[in-house]
Short mmCIF file of C-alpha atoms in Angstrom, two decimals:
data_model
loop_
_atom_site.label_atom_id
_atom_site.label_comp_id
_atom_site.label_asym_id
_atom_site.label_seq_id
_atom_site.Cartn_x
_atom_site.Cartn_y
_atom_site.Cartn_z
CA UNK A 1 183.11 164.45 53.88
CA UNK A 2 186.79 164.39 52.93
CA UNK A 3 186.26 161.08 51.14
CA UNK A 4 183.44 162.54 49.04
CA UNK A 5 185.55 165.63 48.23
CA UNK A 6 188.47 163.42 47.17
CA UNK A 7 186.23 161.31 44.99
CA UNK A 8 184.84 164.38 43.20
CA UNK A 9 188.34 165.77 42.60
CA UNK A 10 189.50 162.44 41.15
CA UNK A 11 186.39 162.23 38.96
CA UNK A 12 186.87 165.67 37.41
CA UNK A 13 190.59 165.03 36.89
CA UNK A 14 189.77 161.81 35.02
CA UNK A 15 187.31 163.68 32.78
CA UNK A 16 189.92 166.34 32.08
CA UNK A 17 192.52 163.72 31.17
CA UNK A 18 190.10 161.87 28.92
CA UNK A 19 189.13 165.02 27.09
CA UNK A 20 192.73 166.07 26.51
CA UNK A 21 193.82 162.63 25.31
CA UNK A 22 190.76 162.00 23.13
CA UNK A 23 189.56 165.17 21.40
CA UNK A 24 187.45 163.16 18.95
CA UNK A 25 185.50 161.58 21.80
CA UNK A 26 184.97 164.94 23.47
CA UNK A 27 183.72 166.46 20.23
CA UNK A 28 181.34 163.54 19.75
CA UNK A 29 180.09 163.98 23.29
CA UNK A 30 179.68 167.70 22.74
CA UNK A 31 177.67 167.07 19.57
CA UNK A 32 175.42 164.71 21.47
CA UNK A 33 174.83 167.24 24.22
CA UNK A 34 174.41 170.28 21.98
CA UNK A 35 172.46 168.47 19.27
CA UNK A 36 175.03 169.23 16.58
CA UNK A 37 174.82 166.80 13.68
CA UNK A 38 177.58 164.25 13.31
CA UNK A 39 179.43 164.42 9.98
CA UNK A 40 177.80 162.33 7.26
CA UNK A 41 179.88 159.77 5.35
CA UNK A 42 180.54 160.66 1.74
CA UNK A 43 177.61 159.79 -0.51
CA UNK A 44 179.32 160.51 -3.83
CA UNK A 45 181.18 157.49 -5.21
CA UNK A 46 184.95 157.88 -5.60
CA UNK A 47 186.04 156.54 -8.98
CA UNK A 48 189.43 156.03 -10.59
CA UNK A 49 190.93 154.51 -13.71
CA UNK A 50 190.56 150.95 -12.40
CA UNK A 51 186.86 150.99 -11.51
CA UNK A 52 185.41 153.86 -13.59
CA UNK A 53 183.98 151.78 -16.43
CA UNK A 54 182.77 148.83 -14.34
CA UNK A 55 180.91 150.96 -11.76
CA UNK A 56 179.20 153.11 -14.38
CA UNK A 57 178.43 150.20 -16.69
CA UNK A 58 176.76 148.20 -13.90
CA UNK A 59 175.00 151.13 -12.23
CA UNK A 60 171.20 150.80 -11.87
CA UNK A 61 170.85 154.58 -12.08
CA UNK A 62 169.19 156.19 -15.10
CA UNK A 63 171.66 159.11 -15.15
CA UNK A 64 175.06 159.99 -13.75
CA UNK A 65 176.97 163.10 -12.73
CA UNK A 66 180.74 162.88 -12.56
CA UNK A 67 182.70 165.62 -10.81
CA UNK A 68 186.30 165.99 -11.97
CA UNK A 69 188.38 167.72 -9.29
CA UNK A 70 191.84 167.96 -7.72
CA UNK A 71 192.38 167.28 -4.05
CA UNK A 72 194.78 170.24 -3.75
CA UNK A 73 192.25 172.69 -5.21
CA UNK A 74 190.75 175.04 -2.53
CA UNK A 75 187.64 175.66 -4.64
CA UNK A 76 187.09 171.88 -4.89
CA UNK A 77 187.37 171.46 -1.14
CA UNK A 78 184.86 174.25 -0.62
CA UNK A 79 182.52 172.78 -3.21
CA UNK A 80 182.53 169.24 -1.77
CA UNK A 81 179.87 169.91 0.95
CA UNK A 82 177.58 171.38 -1.72
CA UNK A 83 178.03 168.35 -3.98
CA UNK A 84 177.49 165.98 -1.05
CA UNK A 85 174.16 167.60 -0.14
CA UNK A 86 172.81 166.64 -3.55
CA UNK A 87 174.58 163.25 -3.61
CA UNK A 88 172.84 162.22 -0.38
CA UNK A 89 169.48 162.53 -2.16
CA UNK A 90 170.42 159.91 -4.76
CA UNK A 91 173.24 157.75 -3.38
CA UNK A 92 173.50 155.39 -0.43
CA UNK A 93 171.10 153.41 1.77
CA UNK A 94 169.41 156.56 3.12
CA UNK A 95 168.83 158.17 -0.28
CA UNK A 96 165.45 159.79 -0.77
CA UNK A 97 165.50 159.09 -4.53
CA UNK A 98 167.71 156.03 -5.15
CA UNK A 99 168.39 154.64 -8.60
CA UNK A 100 167.84 157.89 -10.47
CA UNK A 101 171.18 159.70 -10.51
CA UNK A 102 174.56 158.18 -9.69
CA UNK A 103 176.79 160.94 -8.34
CA UNK A 104 180.50 160.23 -8.56
CA UNK A 105 183.84 162.03 -8.48
CA UNK A 106 187.29 161.56 -10.01
CA UNK A 107 190.48 163.09 -8.57
CA UNK A 108 192.45 164.32 -11.56
CA UNK A 109 195.42 165.16 -9.35
CA UNK A 110 196.03 161.44 -8.91
CA UNK A 111 198.44 160.15 -11.56
CA UNK A 112 196.41 157.00 -12.11
CA UNK A 113 193.56 159.15 -13.46
CA UNK A 114 195.54 161.33 -15.89
CA UNK A 115 194.40 159.45 -19.02
CA UNK A 116 190.84 159.28 -17.74
CA UNK A 117 190.70 163.05 -17.19
CA UNK A 118 192.23 163.64 -20.64
CA UNK A 119 189.54 161.43 -22.13
CA UNK A 120 186.91 163.83 -20.78
CA UNK A 121 188.86 166.99 -21.68
CA UNK A 122 188.97 168.28 -18.10
CA UNK A 123 189.93 171.95 -18.36
CA UNK A 124 189.01 173.35 -14.94
CA UNK A 125 188.19 172.27 -11.40
CA UNK A 126 185.61 171.37 -10.35
CA UNK A 127 184.03 170.28 -13.62
CA UNK A 128 180.68 168.46 -13.76
CA UNK A 129 179.45 166.22 -16.60
CA UNK A 130 175.97 164.70 -16.98
CA UNK A 131 174.81 161.70 -19.01
CA UNK A 132 173.69 158.09 -18.97
CA UNK A 133 176.09 155.86 -16.98
CA UNK A 134 176.72 153.60 -19.97
CA UNK A 135 177.81 156.60 -22.08
CA UNK A 136 180.44 157.52 -19.50
CA UNK A 137 181.66 153.92 -19.42
CA UNK A 138 182.04 153.60 -23.18
CA UNK A 139 182.92 157.12 -24.30
CA UNK A 140 184.43 160.49 -23.55
CA UNK A 141 183.67 164.18 -23.96
CA UNK A 142 184.98 166.99 -26.17
CA UNK A 143 184.06 170.65 -25.53
CA UNK A 144 183.35 171.55 -29.19
CA UNK A 145 181.55 168.35 -30.09
CA UNK A 146 178.28 169.11 -31.92
CA UNK A 147 176.31 166.11 -30.69
CA UNK A 148 177.24 164.38 -27.48
CA UNK A 149 175.45 162.08 -25.07
CA UNK A 150 177.42 163.72 -22.25
CA UNK A 151 176.63 167.30 -21.24
CA UNK A 152 178.65 169.88 -19.33
CA UNK A 153 176.79 171.28 -16.30
CA UNK A 154 177.31 175.02 -16.47
CA UNK A 155 175.38 176.07 -13.37
CA UNK A 156 176.01 173.77 -10.42
CA UNK A 157 178.23 175.79 -8.11
CA UNK A 158 175.89 175.42 -5.14
CA UNK A 159 173.69 172.56 -4.01
CA UNK A 160 170.56 174.54 -4.87
CA UNK A 161 171.81 175.42 -8.35
CA UNK A 162 172.88 171.84 -9.07
CA UNK A 163 169.57 170.35 -7.92
CA UNK A 164 167.64 172.93 -9.94
CA UNK A 165 169.67 171.93 -12.97
CA UNK A 166 168.82 168.26 -12.37
CA UNK A 167 165.12 169.05 -11.89
CA UNK A 168 165.04 170.87 -15.23
CA UNK A 169 166.61 167.88 -16.98
CA UNK A 170 164.23 165.37 -15.42
CA UNK A 171 161.10 167.48 -15.09
CA UNK A 172 161.15 166.65 -11.38
CA UNK A 173 160.68 168.62 -8.18
CA UNK A 174 163.32 167.15 -5.89
CA UNK A 175 164.16 169.15 -2.79
CA UNK A 176 167.26 169.17 -0.60
CA UNK A 177 165.04 168.44 2.40
CA UNK A 178 163.60 165.24 0.91
CA UNK A 179 164.01 162.26 3.24
CA UNK A 180 163.97 158.51 2.74
CA UNK A 181 160.47 157.06 2.44
CA UNK A 182 158.94 160.52 2.54
CA UNK A 183 159.15 161.05 -1.19
CA UNK A 184 156.00 162.81 -2.39
CA UNK A 185 156.96 162.04 -5.98
CA UNK A 186 156.85 158.28 -5.34
CA UNK A 187 154.72 156.80 -8.09
CA UNK A 188 152.75 153.57 -8.07
CA UNK A 189 154.18 151.06 -10.55
CA UNK A 190 150.80 149.41 -11.22
CA UNK A 191 149.95 151.24 -14.44
CA UNK A 192 153.44 151.38 -15.95
CA UNK A 193 154.49 147.97 -17.30
CA UNK A 194 157.99 149.20 -18.18
CA UNK A 195 158.84 149.80 -14.52
CA UNK A 196 159.25 146.06 -14.01
CA UNK A 197 162.48 146.33 -16.01
CA UNK A 198 164.01 148.20 -13.08
CA UNK A 199 163.06 145.31 -10.79
CA UNK A 200 166.09 143.38 -12.05
CA UNK A 201 168.11 145.25 -9.44
CA UNK A 202 165.60 144.38 -6.73
CA UNK A 203 165.79 140.72 -7.76
CA UNK A 204 169.56 140.90 -7.29
CA UNK A 205 169.08 142.61 -3.93
CA UNK A 206 166.57 139.99 -2.77
CA UNK A 207 168.80 137.11 -3.88
CA UNK A 208 171.76 138.54 -2.00
CA UNK A 209 169.67 139.33 1.07
CA UNK A 210 168.20 135.81 1.16
CA UNK A 211 171.68 134.26 1.00
CA UNK A 212 172.94 136.59 3.74
CA UNK A 213 170.02 135.58 5.98
CA UNK A 214 170.79 131.89 5.40
CA UNK A 215 174.44 132.36 6.37
CA UNK A 216 173.77 134.72 9.28
CA UNK A 217 171.23 132.38 10.88
CA UNK A 218 173.33 129.25 10.16
CA UNK A 219 170.43 127.62 8.35
CA UNK A 220 172.56 125.26 6.25
CA UNK A 221 172.42 121.91 7.98
CA UNK A 222 172.84 118.33 6.85
CA UNK A 223 169.10 117.98 6.23
CA UNK A 224 168.76 121.33 4.37
CA UNK A 225 171.95 121.08 2.31
CA UNK A 226 170.34 119.31 -0.64
CA UNK A 227 167.48 121.82 -0.73
CA UNK A 228 169.90 124.72 -1.11
CA UNK A 229 171.83 122.89 -3.82
CA UNK A 230 168.67 122.37 -5.86
CA UNK A 231 167.65 126.01 -5.52
CA UNK A 232 171.14 127.20 -6.49
CA UNK A 233 170.93 124.99 -9.56
CA UNK A 234 167.68 126.71 -10.49
CA UNK A 235 169.38 130.11 -10.09
CA UNK A 236 172.39 129.07 -12.16
CA UNK A 237 170.21 128.11 -15.09
CA UNK A 238 167.40 130.65 -14.94
CA UNK A 239 168.14 133.69 -12.76
CA UNK A 240 167.34 136.81 -14.85
CA UNK A 241 170.57 138.50 -13.71
CA UNK A 242 173.80 137.45 -15.36
CA UNK A 243 175.93 138.31 -12.33
CA UNK A 244 173.64 136.30 -10.03
CA UNK A 245 173.90 133.29 -12.34
CA UNK A 246 177.67 133.56 -12.21
CA UNK A 247 177.77 134.02 -8.43
CA UNK A 248 175.41 131.09 -7.85
CA UNK A 249 177.56 128.91 -10.11
CA UNK A 250 180.71 129.89 -8.17
CA UNK A 251 179.07 128.90 -4.88
CA UNK A 252 177.74 125.67 -6.37
CA UNK A 253 181.15 124.75 -7.74
CA UNK A 254 182.72 125.17 -4.30
CA UNK A 255 179.78 123.88 -2.27
CA UNK A 256 181.59 120.84 -0.84
CA UNK A 257 184.39 123.04 0.47
CA UNK A 258 182.08 125.76 1.81
CA UNK A 259 179.66 123.39 3.55
CA UNK A 260 181.41 120.03 4.20
CA UNK A 261 179.07 117.19 5.12
CA UNK A 262 181.35 115.88 7.88
CA UNK A 263 181.19 119.18 9.78
CA UNK A 264 177.46 119.64 9.18
CA UNK A 265 176.75 116.10 10.40
CA UNK A 266 178.59 116.63 13.70
CA UNK A 267 177.30 120.17 14.35
CA UNK A 268 180.82 121.54 14.59
CA UNK A 269 180.26 124.61 12.45
CA UNK A 270 181.16 127.10 15.17
CA UNK A 271 184.42 125.56 16.30
CA UNK A 272 185.84 123.78 13.28
CA UNK A 273 184.54 125.54 10.19
CA UNK A 274 186.59 128.71 10.43
CA UNK A 275 188.31 127.92 7.13
CA UNK A 276 184.92 127.51 5.46
CA UNK A 277 183.71 130.84 6.83
CA UNK A 278 186.85 132.59 5.62
CA UNK A 279 186.40 130.97 2.21
CA UNK A 280 182.75 132.01 2.10
CA UNK A 281 183.74 135.68 2.44
CA UNK A 282 185.25 135.41 -1.05
CA UNK A 283 181.93 134.48 -2.64
CA UNK A 284 179.15 136.91 -3.49
CA UNK A 285 176.02 135.39 -4.96
CA UNK A 286 175.25 138.47 -7.07
CA UNK A 287 178.63 140.25 -7.04
CA UNK A 288 180.43 142.23 -4.37
CA UNK A 289 178.43 145.42 -5.09
CA UNK A 290 175.12 143.77 -4.12
CA UNK A 291 173.23 144.36 -1.84
CA UNK A 292 173.10 148.10 -2.39
CA UNK A 293 170.84 148.98 0.53
CA UNK A 294 167.82 150.31 -1.33
CA UNK A 295 164.91 149.15 -3.46
CA UNK A 296 163.62 150.54 -6.75
CA UNK A 297 160.60 148.73 -8.22
CA UNK A 298 159.86 147.14 -4.83
CA UNK A 299 160.21 150.29 -2.78
CA UNK A 300 157.30 151.04 -0.48
CA UNK A 301 156.18 154.42 0.78
CA UNK A 302 157.41 153.42 4.24
CA UNK A 303 160.57 151.72 5.44
CA UNK A 304 158.70 148.67 6.76
CA UNK A 305 156.68 147.83 3.63
CA UNK A 306 157.47 145.87 0.46
CA UNK A 307 161.24 145.57 -0.14
CA UNK A 308 162.67 142.07 0.39
CA UNK A 309 159.41 140.10 0.19
CA UNK A 310 158.45 141.88 -3.05
CA UNK A 311 161.89 141.25 -4.55
CA UNK A 312 161.70 137.56 -3.63
CA UNK A 313 158.29 137.20 -5.29
CA UNK A 314 159.59 138.84 -8.47
CA UNK A 315 162.52 136.40 -8.43
CA UNK A 316 160.23 133.37 -8.11
CA UNK A 317 157.92 134.59 -10.89
CA UNK A 318 160.87 135.28 -13.16
CA UNK A 319 162.18 131.74 -12.56
CA UNK A 320 158.74 130.22 -13.26
CA UNK A 321 158.50 131.74 -16.76
CA UNK A 322 162.06 130.79 -17.76
CA UNK A 323 162.02 127.05 -17.12
CA UNK A 324 161.24 124.41 -19.74
CA UNK A 325 158.37 121.93 -19.48
CA UNK A 326 160.63 119.10 -18.32
CA UNK A 327 161.88 121.18 -15.40
CA UNK A 328 158.50 122.30 -14.05
CA UNK A 329 158.12 119.70 -11.27
CA UNK A 330 161.75 120.03 -10.16
CA UNK A 331 161.40 123.81 -10.08
CA UNK A 332 158.20 123.53 -8.02
CA UNK A 333 159.91 121.21 -5.53
CA UNK A 334 163.01 123.42 -5.35
CA UNK A 335 160.95 126.55 -4.61
CA UNK A 336 158.72 124.84 -2.03
CA UNK A 337 161.71 123.29 -0.24
CA UNK A 338 163.62 126.56 -0.29
CA UNK A 339 160.75 128.50 1.32
CA UNK A 340 160.19 125.69 3.84
CA UNK A 341 163.83 125.54 4.93
CA UNK A 342 165.11 129.08 4.50
CA UNK A 343 162.28 131.65 4.71
CA UNK A 344 162.51 133.00 8.23
CA UNK A 345 158.94 134.39 8.59
CA UNK A 346 157.14 131.48 10.27
CA UNK A 347 153.54 132.42 9.45
CA UNK A 348 154.43 133.05 5.80
CA UNK A 349 156.36 129.82 5.61
CA UNK A 350 153.51 127.76 7.06
CA UNK A 351 151.03 129.30 4.61
CA UNK A 352 153.33 128.58 1.66
CA UNK A 353 153.81 124.98 2.89
CA UNK A 354 150.03 124.52 2.92
CA UNK A 355 149.72 125.75 -0.66
CA UNK A 356 152.56 123.44 -1.76
CA UNK A 357 150.97 120.47 0.02
CA UNK A 358 147.64 121.11 -1.69
CA UNK A 359 149.11 120.25 -5.10
CA UNK A 360 147.98 116.69 -5.85
CA UNK A 361 149.50 116.11 -9.30
CA UNK A 362 153.02 116.73 -10.62
CA UNK A 363 153.45 119.63 -13.02
CA UNK A 364 154.14 118.57 -16.60
CA UNK A 365 154.16 122.03 -18.17
CA UNK A 366 156.04 125.16 -17.24
CA UNK A 367 152.77 127.01 -17.78
CA UNK A 368 151.16 125.02 -14.97
CA UNK A 369 153.88 125.92 -12.47
CA UNK A 370 153.85 129.61 -13.45
CA UNK A 371 150.06 129.81 -13.10
CA UNK A 372 150.13 127.95 -9.76
CA UNK A 373 152.74 130.38 -8.38
CA UNK A 374 150.65 133.32 -9.60
CA UNK A 375 147.59 131.87 -7.86
CA UNK A 376 149.60 131.28 -4.68
CA UNK A 377 150.79 134.89 -4.72
CA UNK A 378 147.20 136.12 -4.98
CA UNK A 379 146.21 133.90 -2.05
CA UNK A 380 148.98 135.48 0.00
CA UNK A 381 147.84 138.95 -1.06
CA UNK A 382 144.28 138.13 -0.06
CA UNK A 383 145.38 136.94 3.39
CA UNK A 384 147.69 139.90 3.99
CA UNK A 385 145.08 142.40 2.80
CA UNK A 386 142.73 141.31 5.58
CA UNK A 387 145.46 141.16 8.22
CA UNK A 388 146.92 144.55 7.32
CA UNK A 389 143.49 146.18 7.22
CA UNK A 390 142.77 144.83 10.68
CA UNK A 391 146.14 145.91 12.09
CA UNK A 392 146.34 149.19 10.18
CA UNK A 393 149.74 148.29 8.71
CA UNK A 394 149.03 148.39 4.97
CA UNK A 395 151.01 150.63 2.66
CA UNK A 396 148.47 153.26 1.48
CA UNK A 397 150.29 153.76 -1.82
CA UNK A 398 150.69 150.03 -2.51
CA UNK A 399 147.64 148.18 -1.15
CA UNK A 400 147.42 144.43 -1.67
CA UNK A 401 145.41 143.68 -4.82
CA UNK A 402 144.54 140.73 -7.01
CA UNK A 403 147.23 140.54 -9.67
CA UNK A 404 147.39 141.54 -12.46
CA UNK A 405 145.11 144.60 -12.41
CA UNK A 406 143.11 145.59 -15.47
CA UNK A 407 145.53 148.45 -16.18
CA UNK A 408 148.21 145.89 -16.98
CA UNK A 409 146.16 143.08 -18.47
CA UNK A 410 142.58 143.86 -19.47
CA UNK A 411 142.12 140.40 -21.02
CA UNK A 412 143.26 138.50 -17.92
CA UNK A 413 140.11 138.87 -15.85
CA UNK A 414 136.42 139.63 -15.90
CA UNK A 415 134.42 140.71 -12.87
CA UNK A 416 131.57 138.28 -12.20
CA UNK A 417 129.45 140.90 -10.46
CA UNK A 418 129.19 138.68 -7.40
CA UNK A 419 130.41 139.99 -4.09
CA UNK A 420 131.81 138.11 -1.12
CA UNK A 421 132.58 140.24 1.94
CA UNK A 422 131.95 143.38 -0.16
CA UNK A 423 134.68 142.34 -2.62
CA UNK A 424 133.92 141.78 -6.31
CA UNK A 425 134.83 138.28 -7.40
CA UNK A 426 137.05 137.88 -10.44
CA UNK A 427 136.95 135.24 -13.15
CA UNK A 428 140.42 134.66 -14.56
CA UNK A 429 141.44 133.62 -18.05
CA UNK A 430 144.52 131.56 -17.17
CA UNK A 431 145.79 131.40 -20.75
CA UNK A 432 145.86 135.20 -20.88
CA UNK A 433 147.36 135.33 -17.40
CA UNK A 434 150.22 133.08 -18.49
CA UNK A 435 150.89 135.23 -21.55
CA UNK A 436 151.04 138.26 -19.29
CA UNK A 437 153.36 136.55 -16.78
CA UNK A 438 155.72 135.38 -19.52
CA UNK A 439 155.94 138.89 -20.95
CA UNK A 440 155.99 140.84 -17.68
CA UNK A 441 158.46 138.70 -15.74
CA UNK A 442 160.33 137.48 -18.79
CA UNK A 443 160.77 139.85 -21.72
CA UNK A 444 159.98 143.13 -19.96
CA UNK A 445 162.01 142.32 -16.87
CA UNK A 446 165.03 141.70 -19.08
CA UNK A 447 164.67 144.97 -21.01
CA UNK A 448 167.12 146.80 -18.77
CA UNK A 449 169.80 144.29 -19.70
CA UNK A 450 168.97 144.63 -23.37
CA UNK A 451 169.40 148.39 -23.02
CA UNK A 452 172.84 147.80 -21.56
CA UNK A 453 173.72 145.25 -24.29
CA UNK A 454 174.10 142.49 -21.73
CA UNK A 455 171.64 140.18 -23.43
CA UNK A 456 172.17 138.41 -26.72
CA UNK A 457 170.33 139.89 -29.67
CA UNK A 458 168.82 136.57 -30.63
CA UNK A 459 165.74 135.19 -28.92
CA UNK A 460 162.55 136.91 -27.97
CA UNK A 461 162.83 136.67 -24.21
CA UNK A 462 166.53 136.32 -23.60
CA UNK A 463 166.15 132.64 -22.70
CA UNK A 464 168.84 131.54 -25.15
CA UNK A 465 171.34 133.89 -23.53
CA UNK A 466 170.27 132.81 -20.06
CA UNK A 467 170.83 129.16 -20.79
CA UNK A 468 173.95 129.48 -22.92
CA UNK A 469 175.67 131.67 -20.36
CA UNK A 470 174.76 129.47 -17.44
CA UNK A 471 175.29 126.02 -18.91
CA UNK A 472 178.45 126.35 -20.97
CA UNK A 473 181.35 124.99 -18.95
CA UNK A 474 179.42 124.94 -15.66
CA UNK A 475 181.11 122.49 -13.31
CA UNK A 476 179.66 121.33 -10.02
CA UNK A 477 180.88 119.19 -7.11
CA UNK A 478 179.72 115.68 -6.37
CA UNK A 479 177.57 116.99 -3.53
CA UNK A 480 175.39 118.70 -6.15
CA UNK A 481 175.55 116.03 -8.84
CA UNK A 482 172.34 114.25 -7.87
CA UNK A 483 170.30 117.46 -7.95
CA UNK A 484 171.87 118.48 -11.23
CA UNK A 485 171.08 115.11 -12.79
CA UNK A 486 167.42 115.47 -11.86
CA UNK A 487 167.27 118.84 -13.58
CA UNK A 488 169.37 118.07 -16.62
CA UNK A 489 171.33 115.12 -18.00
CA UNK A 490 173.86 117.52 -19.45
CA UNK A 491 174.63 118.93 -16.04
CA UNK A 492 175.02 115.44 -14.63
CA UNK A 493 177.53 114.48 -17.30
CA UNK A 494 179.56 117.63 -16.69
CA UNK A 495 179.52 117.02 -12.95
CA UNK A 496 180.64 113.40 -13.36
CA UNK A 497 183.50 114.27 -15.70
CA UNK A 498 184.68 117.10 -13.48
CA UNK A 499 184.54 115.00 -10.32
CA UNK A 500 186.32 112.10 -11.99
CA UNK A 501 189.18 114.40 -12.98
CA UNK A 502 189.33 115.79 -9.48
CA UNK A 503 189.50 112.31 -7.98
CA UNK A 504 192.25 111.31 -10.41
CA UNK A 505 194.21 114.42 -9.52
CA UNK A 506 193.78 113.80 -5.80
CA UNK A 507 194.73 110.13 -6.20
CA UNK A 508 197.85 111.00 -8.20
CA UNK A 509 198.84 113.62 -5.68
CA UNK A 510 198.31 111.34 -2.69
CA UNK A 511 200.09 108.46 -4.43
CA UNK A 512 203.13 110.61 -5.25
CA UNK A 513 203.11 112.01 -1.71
CA UNK A 514 203.04 108.51 -0.22
CA UNK A 515 205.97 107.41 -2.43
CA UNK A 516 207.94 110.46 -1.37
CA UNK A 517 207.27 109.65 2.30
CA UNK A 518 208.40 106.05 1.80
CA UNK A 519 211.65 107.22 0.19
CA UNK A 520 212.20 109.65 3.03
CA UNK A 521 211.71 106.87 5.60
CA UNK A 522 214.25 104.67 3.78
CA UNK A 523 216.81 107.48 3.88
CA UNK A 524 216.19 108.20 7.54
CA UNK A 525 216.44 104.57 8.68
#
């Protein structure tokens, strides 16, 4: 009995000591027991003079609110929880309405921001301004300006008032209680062709996610190395996103250092490739701000629908309509090999392999590859439609359909009137389908970049800008030279010249180092 009593005394003393030495832990424990919510991380983006323009210029949001405040201001401190309530609706991975309003803040009490706050004529704290992100990045605000793209918010002192103000501007009905994937205002993108323009951000997200999966699951091996090189080459030349083209080129240029063949061949990645892993942390295939943690065009009505797979399909379609005729077979091979080696869903991968294997003749025209990929996508949709109906897992707001629907392309298909398994059969006009694909995944997808002045004015579909940006002064290592040569003679020449220079530099360095060592040996002996 005395032993039990002693044990209980020691136990309670240890709890008392832990609670006195770690108040944060005790508060967390108390919140868990009492059900009190843990503090949310800030959703509003903190901006300053160094990142203000870049963040706003590259934001996928349609609008922005910038709060100018001072950290010493009591009213600003009291207002922050109100601002955060609204910011959580639009910002961050758990946002109920991502991509609509970027909510940011600037601390005018910080000396680095003094010129920035002067530029926007900050006269009181907190002060809220509303406008398109690009207008903030390129301009300023004056209180007596007759016409301005940036507007002062005069009634946003509480979360309710601020959200009401936003709803009036957008004609929306957002509510502070809205939760992720429970958005009643979620609209189907089937009948609005312009919504594909917003998919550029989902393509970036899917590209980044795919690369993260490859690295996380250590899928780059000696036998898959060439496949990744060929796919990266395709991204460098034809990815619809400028920052993804640049990031892919950076990785391709340093591919030999990131994934050395000697380490891959001996399976020593875990123990001897620490330098490569550290180096890899410096490379972001679509920029350090991607992935963002949410989807826009590819967002389903539930957390487990659409998303990554949709974004990857949009990427593949966008690549298929940007290649030239001479690249069609190489692009087909690169896509098939990439899915075979790096797509982690086994059933999906096997189905895609079967469709790739069924192609009996090489593609001579880019049209042929684009139409084949479209047909393959519809075969996948047909398979998944049956499986999801049987399992009850389909997204009710985004059911699998034969693409494109009549709302988007009335001339693409004609119903034959015949039914198989209660489904009307469709007769496709492939010429019209290709025209639709080229416009939808080419010109229209790039519209968001045209709006932000990131595409060249010349050219109907932005292809000239895509190619000029990605091929001028692109340099690749010898490990990628063979794949580059298959795709383009120009790339092969650049790779050869670059590698030759590198070898000459290395030879000169080693030769001079050897001579220095010989001199040192003479002196020593």
